[in-house]
C-alpha cells in the first residue's frame, strides 16, 4: 500500500513536470499542483488510452504511446490548474 502511494507520487511528479514543460503559457503553479496534475494525467491518460480508445501496446518493453497520452493529459490539467492556482511569472 505504501509502495503504491509512493510510486504514484513519484510517477505523478515526473509526468506532471513533463506536462508542465509541454504546456503553453508563462504561469507557475505550486509543486503540489504539479504532482496532482501528474497523478491525474497518469490515471486519466491511462484510462483514455486503454478503456476509451481501446489502444493496446504492441511494443516490447515500455509502452511509449501510453506515456505520451499521460503527459498530454497532464499538460491539459496543468493549463487548467494554472488558471486557478497560478501566478504570473516575474518579469525583470
PDB file of C-alpha atoms in Angstrom:
ATOM      1  CA  UNK A   1       0.000   0.000   0.000  1.00  0.00           C
ATOM      2  CA  UNK A   2       2.727   2.493   0.960  1.00  0.00           C
ATOM      3  CA  UNK A   3       4.796   1.463  -2.062  1.00  0.00           C
ATOM      4  CA  UNK A   4       1.854   2.058  -4.401  1.00  0.00           C
ATOM      5  CA  UNK A   5       1.280   5.533  -2.995  1.00  0.00           C
ATOM      6  CA  UNK A   6       4.987   6.321  -3.202  1.00  0.00           C
ATOM      7  CA  UNK A   7       5.178   5.189  -6.842  1.00  0.00           C
ATOM      8  CA  UNK A   8       2.046   7.193  -7.670  1.00  0.00           C
ATOM      9  CA  UNK A   9       3.639  10.323  -6.198  1.00  0.00           C
ATOM     10  CA  UNK A  10       6.975   9.758  -7.934  1.00  0.00           C
ATOM     11  CA  UNK A  11       5.300   8.970 -11.260  1.00  0.00           C
ATOM     12  CA  UNK A  12       2.946  11.920 -10.783  1.00  0.00           C
ATOM     13  CA  UNK A  13       5.853  14.259 -10.131  1.00  0.00           C
ATOM     14  CA  UNK A  14       7.659  13.088 -13.273  1.00  0.00           C
ATOM     15  CA  UNK A  15       4.599  13.112 -15.547  1.00  0.00           C
ATOM     16  CA  UNK A  16       3.403  16.414 -14.030  1.00  0.00           C
ATOM     17  CA  UNK A  17       6.783  18.055 -14.598  1.00  0.00           C
ATOM     18  CA  UNK A  18       6.814  16.843 -18.197  1.00  0.00           C
ATOM     19  CA  UNK A  19       3.240  18.080 -18.623  1.00  0.00           C
ATOM     20  CA  UNK A  20       4.197  21.453 -17.152  1.00  0.00           C
ATOM     21  CA  UNK A  21       7.145  21.625 -19.541  1.00  0.00           C
ATOM     22  CA  UNK A  22       4.932  20.824 -22.558  1.00  0.00           C
ATOM     23  CA  UNK A  23       2.043  23.100 -21.539  1.00  0.00           C
ATOM     24  CA  UNK A  24       1.938  26.554 -23.118  1.00  0.00           C
ATOM     25  CA  UNK A  25       1.903  29.712 -21.045  1.00  0.00           C
ATOM     26  CA  UNK A  26       4.081  31.532 -18.556  1.00  0.00           C
ATOM     27  CA  UNK A  27       2.207  30.833 -15.332  1.00  0.00           C
ATOM     28  CA  UNK A  28       3.654  28.940 -12.414  1.00  0.00           C
ATOM     29  CA  UNK A  29       1.766  26.513 -10.209  1.00  0.00           C
ATOM     30  CA  UNK A  30       2.947  25.122  -6.882  1.00  0.00           C
ATOM     31  CA  UNK A  31       4.801  21.808  -6.724  1.00  0.00           C
ATOM     32  CA  UNK A  32       1.857  20.064  -5.090  1.00  0.00           C
ATOM     33  CA  UNK A  33      -0.329  21.211  -8.002  1.00  0.00           C
ATOM     34  CA  UNK A  34       2.182  19.819 -10.479  1.00  0.00           C
ATOM     35  CA  UNK A  35       2.207  16.460  -8.689  1.00  0.00           C
ATOM     36  CA  UNK A  36      -1.604  16.328  -8.567  1.00  0.00           C
ATOM     37  CA  UNK A  37      -1.783  17.145 -12.286  1.00  0.00           C
ATOM     38  CA  UNK A  38       0.752  14.397 -12.920  1.00  0.00           C
ATOM     39  CA  UNK A  39      -1.167  11.807 -10.907  1.00  0.00           C
ATOM     40  CA  UNK A  40      -4.348  12.870 -12.691  1.00  0.00           C
ATOM     41  CA  UNK A  41      -2.533  12.684 -16.029  1.00  0.00           C
ATOM     42  CA  UNK A  42      -1.353   9.165 -15.276  1.00  0.00           C
ATOM     43  CA  UNK A  43      -4.806   7.972 -14.240  1.00  0.00           C
ATOM     44  CA  UNK A  44      -6.853   9.783 -16.897  1.00  0.00           C
ATOM     45  CA  UNK A  45      -4.315   9.244 -19.675  1.00  0.00           C
ATOM     46  CA  UNK A  46      -4.144   5.533 -18.956  1.00  0.00           C
ATOM     47  CA  UNK A  47      -7.946   5.292 -18.789  1.00  0.00           C
ATOM     48  CA  UNK A  48      -8.348   7.120 -22.111  1.00  0.00           C
ATOM     49  CA  UNK A  49      -5.621   5.069 -23.764  1.00  0.00           C
ATOM     50  CA  UNK A  50      -6.861   1.647 -22.674  1.00  0.00           C
ATOM     51  CA  UNK A  51     -10.572   1.840 -21.950  1.00  0.00           C
ATOM     52  CA  UNK A  52     -11.955   4.666 -24.083  1.00  0.00           C
ATOM     53  CA  UNK A  53      -9.909   4.393 -27.280  1.00  0.00           C
ATOM     54  CA  UNK A  54      -9.040   0.692 -26.814  1.00  0.00           C
ATOM     55  CA  UNK A  55      -5.368   1.073 -27.697  1.00  0.00           C
ATOM     56  CA  UNK A  56      -3.036  -1.727 -26.703  1.00  0.00           C
ATOM     57  CA  UNK A  57       0.719  -1.525 -26.535  1.00  0.00           C
ATOM     58  CA  UNK A  58       2.226  -3.615 -29.288  1.00  0.00           C
ATOM     59  CA  UNK A  59       5.837  -2.879 -28.437  1.00  0.00           C
ATOM     60  CA  UNK A  60       8.103  -4.918 -26.229  1.00  0.00           C
ATOM     61  CA  UNK A  61       9.189  -3.135 -23.069  1.00  0.00           C
ATOM     62  CA  UNK A  62       7.834   0.330 -22.345  1.00  0.00           C
ATOM     63  CA  UNK A  63       4.626   1.439 -23.998  1.00  0.00           C
ATOM     64  CA  UNK A  64       5.750   4.907 -25.086  1.00  0.00           C
ATOM     65  CA  UNK A  65       2.384   5.850 -26.592  1.00  0.00           C
ATOM     66  CA  UNK A  66       0.710   5.342 -23.225  1.00  0.00           C
ATOM     67  CA  UNK A  67       3.219   7.703 -21.624  1.00  0.00           C
ATOM     68  CA  UNK A  68       2.700  10.285 -24.363  1.00  0.00           C
ATOM     69  CA  UNK A  69      -1.029  10.186 -23.628  1.00  0.00           C
ATOM     70  CA  UNK A  70      -0.331  10.587 -19.915  1.00  0.00           C
ATOM     71  CA  UNK A  71       1.933  13.610 -20.471  1.00  0.00           C
ATOM     72  CA  UNK A  72      -0.600  15.197 -22.845  1.00  0.00           C
ATOM     73  CA  UNK A  73      -3.410  14.820 -20.317  1.00  0.00           C
ATOM     74  CA  UNK A  74      -1.142  16.181 -17.563  1.00  0.00           C
ATOM     75  CA  UNK A  75      -0.343  19.199 -19.778  1.00  0.00           C
ATOM     76  CA  UNK A  76      -4.065  19.869 -20.210  1.00  0.00           C
ATOM     77  CA  UNK A  77      -4.544  19.605 -16.445  1.00  0.00           C
ATOM     78  CA  UNK A  78      -1.584  21.960 -15.839  1.00  0.00           C
ATOM     79  CA  UNK A  79      -3.093  24.580 -18.149  1.00  0.00           C
ATOM     80  CA  UNK A  80      -6.439  24.256 -16.372  1.00  0.00           C
ATOM     81  CA  UNK A  81      -4.955  24.434 -12.900  1.00  0.00           C
ATOM     82  CA  UNK A  82      -2.684  27.344 -13.835  1.00  0.00           C
ATOM     83  CA  UNK A  83      -5.784  29.440 -14.427  1.00  0.00           C
ATOM     84  CA  UNK A  84      -6.971  28.630 -10.902  1.00  0.00           C
ATOM     85  CA  UNK A  85      -3.758  28.232  -8.873  1.00  0.00           C
ATOM     86  CA  UNK A  86      -1.173  30.006 -10.972  1.00  0.00           C
ATOM     87  CA  UNK A  87       0.544  33.289 -10.531  1.00  0.00           C
ATOM     88  CA  UNK A  88       2.129  35.305 -13.306  1.00  0.00           C
ATOM     89  CA  UNK A  89       5.835  34.832 -13.905  1.00  0.00           C
ATOM     90  CA  UNK A  90       8.100  37.573 -12.600  1.00  0.00           C
ATOM     91  CA  UNK A  91       9.466  39.917 -15.198  1.00  0.00           C
ATOM     92  CA  UNK A  92      12.693  41.651 -14.868  1.00  0.00           C
TER      93      UNK A  92
END
